[in-house]
Coordinates of C-alpha atoms in Angstrom, one line a residue:
X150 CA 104.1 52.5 78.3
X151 CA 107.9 52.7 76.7
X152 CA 109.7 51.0 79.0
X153 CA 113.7 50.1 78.2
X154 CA 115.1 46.8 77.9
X155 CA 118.6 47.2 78.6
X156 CA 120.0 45.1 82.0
X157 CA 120.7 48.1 84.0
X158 CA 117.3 49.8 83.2
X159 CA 115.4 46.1 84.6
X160 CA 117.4 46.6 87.6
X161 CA 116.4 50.1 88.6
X162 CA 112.8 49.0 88.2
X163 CA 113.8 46.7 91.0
X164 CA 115.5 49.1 93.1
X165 CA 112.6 51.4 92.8
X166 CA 110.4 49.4 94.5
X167 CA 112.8 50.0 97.9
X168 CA 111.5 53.2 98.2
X169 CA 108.1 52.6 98.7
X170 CA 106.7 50.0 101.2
X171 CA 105.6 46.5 100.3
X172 CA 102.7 46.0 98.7
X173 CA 100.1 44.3 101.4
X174 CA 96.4 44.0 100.1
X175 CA 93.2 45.0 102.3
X176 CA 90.9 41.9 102.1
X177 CA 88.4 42.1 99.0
X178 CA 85.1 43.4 100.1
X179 CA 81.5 42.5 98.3
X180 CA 80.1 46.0 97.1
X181 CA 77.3 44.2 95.1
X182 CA 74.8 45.6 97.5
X183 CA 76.4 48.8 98.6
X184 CA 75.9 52.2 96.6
X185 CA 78.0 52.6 93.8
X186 CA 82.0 53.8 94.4
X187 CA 82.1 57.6 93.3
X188 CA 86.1 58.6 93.2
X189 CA 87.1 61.9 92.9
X190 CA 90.2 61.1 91.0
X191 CA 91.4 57.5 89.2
X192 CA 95.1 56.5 88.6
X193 CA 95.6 54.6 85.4
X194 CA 98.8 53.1 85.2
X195 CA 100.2 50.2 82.7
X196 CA 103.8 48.9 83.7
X197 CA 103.7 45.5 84.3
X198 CA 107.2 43.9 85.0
X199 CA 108.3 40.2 85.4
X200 CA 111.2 40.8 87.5
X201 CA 109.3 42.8 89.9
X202 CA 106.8 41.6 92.0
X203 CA 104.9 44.7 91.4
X204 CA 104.9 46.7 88.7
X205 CA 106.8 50.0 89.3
X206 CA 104.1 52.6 87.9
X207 CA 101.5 51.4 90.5
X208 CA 103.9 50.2 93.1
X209 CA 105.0 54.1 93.1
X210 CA 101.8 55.1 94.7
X211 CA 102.1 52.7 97.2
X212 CA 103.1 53.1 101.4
X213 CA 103.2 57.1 100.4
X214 CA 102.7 59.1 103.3
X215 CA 99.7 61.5 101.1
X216 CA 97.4 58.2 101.3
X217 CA 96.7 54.6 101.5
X218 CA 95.6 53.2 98.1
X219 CA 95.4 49.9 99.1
X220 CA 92.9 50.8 101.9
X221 CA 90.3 48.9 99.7
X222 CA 90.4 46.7 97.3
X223 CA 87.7 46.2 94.4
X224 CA 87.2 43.1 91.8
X225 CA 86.2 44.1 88.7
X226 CA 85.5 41.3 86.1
X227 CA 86.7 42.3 82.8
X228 CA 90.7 43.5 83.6
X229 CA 94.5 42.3 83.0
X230 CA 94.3 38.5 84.9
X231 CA 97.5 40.2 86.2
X232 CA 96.1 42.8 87.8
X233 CA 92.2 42.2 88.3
X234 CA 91.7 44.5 91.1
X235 CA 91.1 48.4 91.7
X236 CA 93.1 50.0 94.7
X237 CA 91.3 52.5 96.5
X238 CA 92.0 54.7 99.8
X239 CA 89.5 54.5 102.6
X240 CA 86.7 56.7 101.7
X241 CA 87.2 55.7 98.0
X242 CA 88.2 59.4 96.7
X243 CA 91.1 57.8 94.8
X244 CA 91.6 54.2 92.9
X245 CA 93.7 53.3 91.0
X246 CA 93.9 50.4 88.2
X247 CA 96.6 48.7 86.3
X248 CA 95.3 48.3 82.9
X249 CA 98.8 46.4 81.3
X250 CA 100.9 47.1 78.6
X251 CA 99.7 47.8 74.7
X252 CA 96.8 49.7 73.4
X253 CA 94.8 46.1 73.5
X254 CA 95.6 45.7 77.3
X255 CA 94.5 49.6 77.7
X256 CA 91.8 49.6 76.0
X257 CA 90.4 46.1 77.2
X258 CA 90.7 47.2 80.8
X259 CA 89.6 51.1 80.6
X260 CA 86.5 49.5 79.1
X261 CA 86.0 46.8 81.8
X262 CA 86.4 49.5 84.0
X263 CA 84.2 52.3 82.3
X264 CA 80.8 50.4 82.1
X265 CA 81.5 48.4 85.8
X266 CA 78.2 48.7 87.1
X267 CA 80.3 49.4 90.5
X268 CA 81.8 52.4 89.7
X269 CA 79.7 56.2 88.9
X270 CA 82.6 58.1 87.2
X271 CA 80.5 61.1 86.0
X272 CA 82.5 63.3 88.5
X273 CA 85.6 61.2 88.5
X274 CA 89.1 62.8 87.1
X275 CA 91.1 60.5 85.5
X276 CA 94.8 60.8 85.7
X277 CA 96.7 58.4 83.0
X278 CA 100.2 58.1 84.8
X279 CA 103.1 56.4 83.1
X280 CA 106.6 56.5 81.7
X281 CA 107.9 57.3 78.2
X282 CA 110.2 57.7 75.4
X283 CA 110.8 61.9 75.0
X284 CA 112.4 63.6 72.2
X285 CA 115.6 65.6 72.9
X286 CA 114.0 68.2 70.9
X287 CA 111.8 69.0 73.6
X288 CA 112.4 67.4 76.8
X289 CA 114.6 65.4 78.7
X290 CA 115.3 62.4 81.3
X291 CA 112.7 62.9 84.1
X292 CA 110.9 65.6 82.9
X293 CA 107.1 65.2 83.5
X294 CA 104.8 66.2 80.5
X295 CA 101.2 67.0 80.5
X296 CA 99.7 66.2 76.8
X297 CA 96.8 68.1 74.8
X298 CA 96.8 65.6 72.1
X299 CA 97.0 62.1 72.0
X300 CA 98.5 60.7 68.3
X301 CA 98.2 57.1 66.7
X302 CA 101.0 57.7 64.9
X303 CA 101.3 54.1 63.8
X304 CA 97.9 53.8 62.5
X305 CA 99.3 53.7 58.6
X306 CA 100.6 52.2 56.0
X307 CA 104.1 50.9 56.3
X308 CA 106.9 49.5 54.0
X309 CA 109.7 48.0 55.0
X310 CA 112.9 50.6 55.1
X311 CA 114.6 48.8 52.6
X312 CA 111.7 49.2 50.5
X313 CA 110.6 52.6 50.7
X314 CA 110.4 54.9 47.1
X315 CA 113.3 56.8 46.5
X316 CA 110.8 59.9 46.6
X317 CA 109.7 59.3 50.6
X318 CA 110.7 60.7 53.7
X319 CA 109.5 57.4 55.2
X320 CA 108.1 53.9 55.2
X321 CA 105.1 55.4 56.8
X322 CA 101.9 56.7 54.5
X323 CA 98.7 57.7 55.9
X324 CA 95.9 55.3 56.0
X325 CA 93.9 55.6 51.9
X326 CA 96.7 58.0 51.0
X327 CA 99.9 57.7 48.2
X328 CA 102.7 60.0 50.2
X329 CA 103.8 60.3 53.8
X330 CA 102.7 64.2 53.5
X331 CA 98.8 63.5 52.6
X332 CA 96.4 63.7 55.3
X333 CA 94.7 60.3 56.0
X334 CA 92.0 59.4 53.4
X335 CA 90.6 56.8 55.5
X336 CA 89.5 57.9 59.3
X337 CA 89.5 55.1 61.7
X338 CA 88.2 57.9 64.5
X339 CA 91.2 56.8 67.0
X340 CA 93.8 59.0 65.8
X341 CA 93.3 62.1 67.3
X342 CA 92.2 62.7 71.2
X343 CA 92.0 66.1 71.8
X344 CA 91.6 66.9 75.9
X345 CA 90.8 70.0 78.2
X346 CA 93.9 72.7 78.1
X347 CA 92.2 74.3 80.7
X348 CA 92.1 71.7 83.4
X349 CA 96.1 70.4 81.8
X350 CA 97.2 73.9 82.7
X351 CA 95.9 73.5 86.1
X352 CA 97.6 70.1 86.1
X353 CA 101.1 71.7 85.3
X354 CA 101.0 74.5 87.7
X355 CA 100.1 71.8 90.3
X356 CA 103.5 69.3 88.9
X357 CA 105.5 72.4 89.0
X358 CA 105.3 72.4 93.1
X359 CA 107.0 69.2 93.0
X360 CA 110.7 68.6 93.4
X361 CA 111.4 66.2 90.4
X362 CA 113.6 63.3 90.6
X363 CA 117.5 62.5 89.2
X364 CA 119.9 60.6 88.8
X365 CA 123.9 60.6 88.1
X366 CA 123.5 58.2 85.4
X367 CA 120.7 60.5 83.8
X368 CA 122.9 63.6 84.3
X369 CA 125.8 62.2 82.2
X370 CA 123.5 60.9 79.7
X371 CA 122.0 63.9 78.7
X372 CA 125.1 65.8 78.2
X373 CA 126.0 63.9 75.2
X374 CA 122.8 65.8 73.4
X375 CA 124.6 69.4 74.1
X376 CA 126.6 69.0 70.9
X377 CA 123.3 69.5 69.1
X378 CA 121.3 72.8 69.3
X379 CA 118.1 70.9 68.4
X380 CA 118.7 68.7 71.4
X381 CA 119.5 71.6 73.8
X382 CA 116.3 70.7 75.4
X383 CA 117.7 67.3 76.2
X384 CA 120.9 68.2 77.9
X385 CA 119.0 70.5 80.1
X386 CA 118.0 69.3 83.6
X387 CA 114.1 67.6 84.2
X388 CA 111.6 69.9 84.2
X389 CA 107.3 69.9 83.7
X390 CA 106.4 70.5 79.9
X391 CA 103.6 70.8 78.5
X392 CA 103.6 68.5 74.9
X393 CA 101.9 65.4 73.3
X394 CA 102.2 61.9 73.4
X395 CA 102.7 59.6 70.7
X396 CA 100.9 56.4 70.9
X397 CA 102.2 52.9 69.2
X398 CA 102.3 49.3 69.9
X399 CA 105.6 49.0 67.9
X400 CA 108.1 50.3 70.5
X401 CA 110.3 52.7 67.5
X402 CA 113.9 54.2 68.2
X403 CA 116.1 55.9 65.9
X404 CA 115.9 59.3 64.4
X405 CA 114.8 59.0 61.1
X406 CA 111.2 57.0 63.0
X407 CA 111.0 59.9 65.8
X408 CA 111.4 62.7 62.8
X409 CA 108.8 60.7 60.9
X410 CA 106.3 60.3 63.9
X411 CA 107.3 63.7 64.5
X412 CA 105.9 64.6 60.8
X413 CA 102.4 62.7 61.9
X414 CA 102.2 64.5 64.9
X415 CA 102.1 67.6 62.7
X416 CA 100.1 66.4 60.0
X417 CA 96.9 64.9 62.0
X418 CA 97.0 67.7 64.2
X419 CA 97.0 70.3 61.4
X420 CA 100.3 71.4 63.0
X421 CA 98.9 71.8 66.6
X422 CA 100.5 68.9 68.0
X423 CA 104.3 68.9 69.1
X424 CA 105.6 65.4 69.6
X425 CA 107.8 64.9 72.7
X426 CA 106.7 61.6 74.3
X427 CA 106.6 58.3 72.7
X428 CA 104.1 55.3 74.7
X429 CA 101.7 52.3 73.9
X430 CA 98.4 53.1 75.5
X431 CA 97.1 56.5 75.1
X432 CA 94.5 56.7 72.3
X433 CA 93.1 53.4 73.5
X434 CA 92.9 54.6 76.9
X435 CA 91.1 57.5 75.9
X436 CA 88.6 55.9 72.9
X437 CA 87.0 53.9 76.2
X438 CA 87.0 56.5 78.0
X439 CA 85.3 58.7 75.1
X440 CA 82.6 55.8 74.8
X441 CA 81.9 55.9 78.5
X442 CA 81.0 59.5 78.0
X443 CA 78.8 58.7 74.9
X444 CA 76.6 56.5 77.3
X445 CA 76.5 59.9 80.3
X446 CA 79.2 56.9 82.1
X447 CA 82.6 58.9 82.2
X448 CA 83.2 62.7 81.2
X449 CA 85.8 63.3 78.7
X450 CA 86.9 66.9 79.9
X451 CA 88.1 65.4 83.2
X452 CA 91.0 63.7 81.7
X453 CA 94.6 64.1 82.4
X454 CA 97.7 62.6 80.3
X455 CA 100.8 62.6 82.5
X456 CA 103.8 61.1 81.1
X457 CA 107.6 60.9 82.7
X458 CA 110.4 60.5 80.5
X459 CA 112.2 57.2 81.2
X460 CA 114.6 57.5 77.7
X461 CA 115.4 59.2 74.6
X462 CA 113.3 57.9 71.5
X463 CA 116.6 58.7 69.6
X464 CA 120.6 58.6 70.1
X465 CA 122.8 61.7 70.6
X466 CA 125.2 62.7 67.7
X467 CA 127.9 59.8 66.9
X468 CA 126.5 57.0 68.9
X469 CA 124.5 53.9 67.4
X470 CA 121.2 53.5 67.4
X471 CA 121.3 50.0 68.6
X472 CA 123.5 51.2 71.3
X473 CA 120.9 54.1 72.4
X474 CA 118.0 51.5 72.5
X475 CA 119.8 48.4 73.9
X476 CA 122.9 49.0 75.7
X477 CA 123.2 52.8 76.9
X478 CA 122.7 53.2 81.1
X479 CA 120.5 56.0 80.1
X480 CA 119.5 56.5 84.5
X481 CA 116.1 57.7 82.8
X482 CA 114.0 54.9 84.3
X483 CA 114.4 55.4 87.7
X484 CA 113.2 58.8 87.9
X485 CA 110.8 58.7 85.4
X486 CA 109.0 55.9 88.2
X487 CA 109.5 58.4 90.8
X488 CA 108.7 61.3 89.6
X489 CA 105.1 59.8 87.8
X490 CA 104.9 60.0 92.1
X491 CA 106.6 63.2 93.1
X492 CA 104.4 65.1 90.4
X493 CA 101.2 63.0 89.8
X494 CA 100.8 63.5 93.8
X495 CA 100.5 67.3 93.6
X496 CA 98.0 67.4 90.9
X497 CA 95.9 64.5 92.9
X498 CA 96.3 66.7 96.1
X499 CA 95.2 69.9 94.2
X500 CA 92.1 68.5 93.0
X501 CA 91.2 66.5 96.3
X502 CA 92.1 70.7 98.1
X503 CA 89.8 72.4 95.5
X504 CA 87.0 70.2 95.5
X505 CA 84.5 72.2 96.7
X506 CA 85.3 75.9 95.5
X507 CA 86.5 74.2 91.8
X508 CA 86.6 70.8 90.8
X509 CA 83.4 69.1 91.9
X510 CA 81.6 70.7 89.0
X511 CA 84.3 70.5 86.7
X512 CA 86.6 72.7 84.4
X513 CA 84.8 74.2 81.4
X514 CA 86.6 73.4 78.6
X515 CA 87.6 76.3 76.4
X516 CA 89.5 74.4 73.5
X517 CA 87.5 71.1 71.4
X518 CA 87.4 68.1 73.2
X519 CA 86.9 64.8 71.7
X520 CA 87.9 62.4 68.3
X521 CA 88.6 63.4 65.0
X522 CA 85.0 62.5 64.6
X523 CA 83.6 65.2 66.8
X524 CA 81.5 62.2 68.6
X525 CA 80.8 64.7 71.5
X526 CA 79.8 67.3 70.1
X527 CA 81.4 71.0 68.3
X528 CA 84.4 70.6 65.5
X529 CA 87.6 69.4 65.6
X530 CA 90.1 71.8 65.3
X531 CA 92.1 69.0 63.6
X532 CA 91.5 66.4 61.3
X533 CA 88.6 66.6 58.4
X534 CA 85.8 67.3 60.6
X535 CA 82.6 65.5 61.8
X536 CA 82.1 63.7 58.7
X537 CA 84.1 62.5 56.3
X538 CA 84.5 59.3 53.9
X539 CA 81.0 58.4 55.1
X540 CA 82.6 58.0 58.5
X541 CA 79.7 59.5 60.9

């Protein structure tokens, strides 16, 4: 989740919640003896928001005319203490959970959630739904993007920018290397996510239906990135992209970071990867999700990553970059929340519609899915391959 921190931005989170209806909870019901719950598709959102009462990524979904996700409600011991329940419509075909903020929250919850013995998700699509930062390069306020890969760009070494050899591009160096340009000489296995283009594709031509979201504020913002032809992208009007995510717990801003993280994205990816959207969850989200599969629990090629873009990750020509991150009315936010709704709805509606003739027995997978380790099987097309450093 990247989530601004400016005044206005905490008010629109409030106002967003006016459009939907208030939250009100179906009592919990024991399941302990029942069969296990078998949805067709699972919302993972993060946002949590202490001025809210609900936090606006879920509370988007929520008193929408498409279906009732608070129909049922499931306990499940092992999630945020915020948010320790799973939403669910009637017959259970889509839940939702709220994992929290941060790869720790993420990946704490997905993995509560995998190995619940309540819960078969061998079937079960998982859409990860949330806001961003986007690069002007690519993208712009509002636009929804569907990822391929998922980068831990911050997994590295780092020196402080006042700090950094005169011969670096950057603070940042790969994990066992000696320049930002080396590719990582030690592997963690988290990151690089690589997930089905086939069924993404699908997933965009399903967001595409949707009429996205705006706002005034947004429509202003943007123009100020027309005086850059790199950033023509970002003055242009919200649209549905398909690009990567960049995942991070440190919540960066600024150009010369986004150019950096923009470098990493390249350089894990063996220049596959184009950075657009900047969040805090992804990798983590998707490592449980890639352990569920190792144990025939979850299945990795029936994973989407949705994000919305609620700002820019760096400021137009001329302004500060304190003023970009802190103090701009960027009118991102609010249709970023909306539109997680006005696009995320389409693809859950296209995959509830195709069931039968398509998605019950999945999307083949023509591209590598998986880690840089290759844990389920085949070879990365990224990364050093299936062994390396003694890493198995």
């Amino acid at each position: 989740m990247h989530f601004l921190t400016a005044s206005g931005q905490y008010l629109a989170a409030a106002t967003i919640c006016s459009i939907v209806h208030a939250k009100t909870l179906a009592p919990l019901e024991p399941r302990w003896a029942d069969p296990k719950i078998t949805p067709k598709v699972f919302l993972i959102d993060m946002l949590l928001n202490a001025l809210v009462q609900f936090p606006p990524e879920g509370d988007v979904w929520y008193g929408i005319e498409e279906f009732n996700l608070l129909a049922k409600n499931v306990t499940v011991p092992g999630l945020s203490p915020l948010h320790s329940d799973v939403h669910c419509t009637e017959n259970y075909d889509v839940c939702q959970i709220i994992t929290g903020e941060s790869e720790i929250n993420a990946a704490s919850s997905i993995t509560a959630l995998t190995f619940s013995p309540l819960f078969d998700f061998t079937k079960t699509y998982f859409l990860i739904a949330g806001i961003s930062g986007i690069s002007p390069k690519v993208a712009t306020l509002g636009s929804v993007t569907f990822a391929k890969y998922a980068i831990q760009v911050a997994l590295q070494y780092e020196f402080d920018a006042r700090e950094v050899p005169a011969n670096f591009s950057t603070g940042y160096v790969p994990q066992g290397s000696r320049d930002p340009s080396e590719y990582p000489q030690t592997i963690y296995g988290t990151e690089v996510f690589e997930v089905n283009d086939n069924l993404r594709q699908l997933a965009i031509g399903f967001a595409k239906a949707a009429k996205l979201n705006d706002s005034s504020a947004a429509k202003a913002y943007r123009a100020n990135y027309a005086q850059t032809n790199a950033y023509k992208a970002g003055s242009e009007g919200p649209g549905v992209v398909g690009c990567d995510v960049a995942t991070s717990d440190v919540y960066h801003s600024g150009t010369l970071l986004s150019e950096a993280f923009e470098n990493t994205t390249k350089l894990f990816t063996n220049d596959s990867g184009v950075y657009c959207t900047t969040a805090q969850e992804d990798n983590a989200t998707l490592e449980a999700l890639l352990r569920g599969d190792l144990r025939n629990l979850t299945d990795f090629s029936r994973i989407i990553v949705m994000r919305t873009a609620s700002d820019f990750d760096r400021p137009y020509a001329g302004e500060q970059e304190t003023v970009n991150l802190f103090y701009a009315e960027q009118g991102g936010f609010e249709p970023a929340i909306a539109n997680i709704y006005l696009a995320g709805v389409k693809v859950v509606e296209g995959i509830l519609n195709g069931w039968d003739s398509t998605f019950k027995k999945g999307i083949p997978a023509s591209n590598y899915i998986g880690d840089i380790f290759g844990s389920l099987g085949g070879k990365p097309d990224f990364g050093p391959g299936p062994t390396y450093n003694n890493n198995p």
